Coordinates of C-alpha atoms in Angstrom, one line a residue:
X1 CA -0.2 -41.7 -4.3
X2 CA -1.8 -38.8 -5.8
X3 CA 0.8 -35.8 -6.1
X4 CA 0.0 -32.4 -4.0
X5 CA -3.2 -30.7 -4.9
X6 CA -2.2 -28.3 -8.1
X7 CA -3.8 -25.2 -5.8
X8 CA -1.0 -26.1 -2.9
X9 CA 1.8 -26.3 -5.9
X10 CA 0.4 -22.9 -6.9
X11 CA 0.9 -21.4 -3.4
X12 CA 4.3 -23.1 -3.0
X13 CA 5.3 -22.0 -6.5
X14 CA 3.9 -18.0 -5.5
X15 CA 5.8 -18.1 -1.8
X16 CA 9.3 -19.3 -3.6
X17 CA 8.8 -16.3 -6.4
X18 CA 8.1 -13.9 -3.2
X19 CA 11.4 -15.1 -1.5
X20 CA 13.1 -13.2 -4.6
X21 CA 12.2 -10.2 -3.0
X22 CA 15.5 -9.4 -1.6
X23 CA 17.2 -5.4 -2.1
X24 CA 20.1 -7.5 -4.0
X25 CA 17.4 -8.2 -5.8
X26 CA 16.3 -4.9 -7.2
X27 CA 13.6 -5.0 -4.7
X28 CA 13.3 -2.2 -1.7
X29 CA 13.0 -4.6 1.0
X30 CA 14.1 -8.1 2.1
X31 CA 10.4 -9.5 2.7
X32 CA 11.4 -12.5 0.9
X33 CA 13.7 -14.1 3.7
X34 CA 10.4 -14.4 5.7
X35 CA 7.7 -16.0 3.5
X36 CA 6.2 -18.5 5.2
X37 CA 2.6 -20.4 4.2
X38 CA 2.0 -20.8 7.6
X39 CA 0.5 -18.4 9.7
X40 CA 2.2 -20.0 12.7
X41 CA 5.8 -19.8 11.4
X42 CA 6.4 -15.6 12.6
X43 CA 4.8 -16.1 15.9
X44 CA 7.5 -12.7 17.2
X45 CA 5.7 -9.6 16.5
X46 CA 9.7 -8.4 16.5
X47 CA 10.2 -9.5 12.9
X48 CA 9.1 -8.7 9.7
X49 CA 7.2 -12.1 8.6
X50 CA 5.4 -12.6 4.9
X51 CA 2.9 -15.2 4.7
X52 CA 1.1 -16.3 2.0
X53 CA -2.5 -18.0 2.3
X54 CA -5.3 -19.4 0.2
X55 CA -8.9 -17.7 0.9
X56 CA -10.6 -20.0 -1.6
X57 CA -11.5 -21.8 -4.7
X58 CA -14.1 -20.5 -7.1
X59 CA -15.1 -21.8 -10.3
X60 CA -14.2 -19.5 -13.4
X61 CA -17.2 -17.8 -14.4
X62 CA -15.6 -16.7 -17.6
X63 CA -15.1 -20.0 -19.3
X64 CA -18.0 -21.5 -20.6
X65 CA -16.2 -25.6 -19.4
X66 CA -16.4 -26.4 -15.8
X67 CA -12.6 -27.4 -15.2
X68 CA -11.1 -23.5 -15.0
X69 CA -10.8 -22.4 -11.8
X70 CA -10.0 -18.7 -10.0
X71 CA -7.6 -20.0 -6.6
X72 CA -7.9 -16.5 -3.9
X73 CA -5.0 -15.7 -2.0
X74 CA -3.6 -13.5 0.4
X75 CA -0.3 -11.9 0.8
X76 CA 0.1 -10.6 4.4
X77 CA 2.9 -8.8 6.2
X78 CA 3.2 -7.6 9.6
X79 CA 5.8 -5.5 10.6
X80 CA 6.4 -4.1 14.1
X81 CA 5.2 -1.0 14.8
X82 CA 8.2 -0.5 17.0
X83 CA 10.2 0.7 13.3
X84 CA 10.5 4.2 13.2
X85 CA 9.2 3.7 9.3
X86 CA 6.8 0.9 9.9
X87 CA 4.2 2.8 7.4
X88 CA 6.4 3.3 4.8
X89 CA 8.2 0.3 4.8
X90 CA 4.4 -1.3 4.5
X91 CA 4.0 0.8 1.6
X92 CA 7.8 -0.5 0.0
X93 CA 6.7 -4.3 0.8
X94 CA 3.3 -4.1 -1.3
X95 CA 5.2 -2.4 -4.3
X96 CA 7.9 -5.0 -4.0
X97 CA 4.9 -7.9 -3.8
X98 CA 3.4 -6.7 -6.9
X99 CA 6.7 -5.9 -8.9
X100 CA 7.5 -9.5 -8.1
X101 CA 4.8 -10.9 -9.5
X102 CA 3.9 -8.6 -12.4
X103 CA 3.4 -11.0 -15.8
X104 CA 5.0 -13.7 -13.8
X105 CA 2.9 -17.5 -14.6
X106 CA 3.6 -19.6 -11.8
X107 CA 3.0 -23.2 -13.6
X108 CA 1.5 -24.1 -17.0
X109 CA -2.1 -23.6 -17.4
X110 CA -2.4 -21.2 -15.2
X111 CA -2.4 -17.4 -16.1
X112 CA -0.5 -14.4 -14.5
X113 CA -1.1 -13.7 -11.1
X114 CA -3.3 -10.5 -10.2
X115 CA -2.9 -8.4 -7.5
X116 CA -6.6 -7.6 -7.1
X117 CA -6.4 -5.0 -3.4
X118 CA -3.9 -3.8 -0.8
X119 CA -5.2 -2.9 2.5
X120 CA -2.8 -1.5 5.1
X121 CA -3.7 -2.1 8.8
X122 CA -2.6 -0.2 11.7
X123 CA -2.4 -2.3 14.8
X124 CA -4.9 -5.0 13.6
X125 CA -6.9 -6.3 16.6
X126 CA -4.4 -4.1 18.7
X127 CA -1.5 -6.4 17.9
X128 CA 1.7 -4.8 18.3
X129 CA 2.3 -4.5 13.9
X130 CA 1.3 -2.7 11.9
X131 CA 0.1 -4.9 8.2
X132 CA -0.5 -4.7 4.9
X133 CA -2.8 -7.1 3.0
X134 CA -2.3 -7.9 -0.8
X135 CA -5.4 -10.3 -2.4
X136 CA -4.5 -12.4 -5.4
X137 CA -6.0 -14.2 -7.7
X138 CA -4.6 -17.2 -9.7
X139 CA -7.1 -18.5 -13.0
X140 CA -5.9 -22.1 -13.5
X141 CA -7.4 -25.0 -15.1
X142 CA -7.3 -28.3 -13.0

């Protein structure tokens, strides 16, 4: 039987890295206690949650051979709007994600995870949460 897909292995390693985001590890937040790879695992809008999801895979056009890929992913944290400092905490979470992934290499034959964009959403689609979305790219050789 074949091993798990390389892209899923990359996502699992990144998720494991994000679980290190805790105050006792020198970060600003405890968002590492709520990391999931499936959105359904955060069904309670009264809790902080962090979901990591793949957006797509493309051939790396910067490499002349067809074995290089770019995995695009999204780390999305949601915070209840009932928190008095939800907006401040969303900035802290974005900074923690960026700090945790800075210059970190998830697997052999991969390059460091790159933070591409950070977007802050206030009550997306009328939900009772504030969301921060951190777009990531991971270059790897298949």
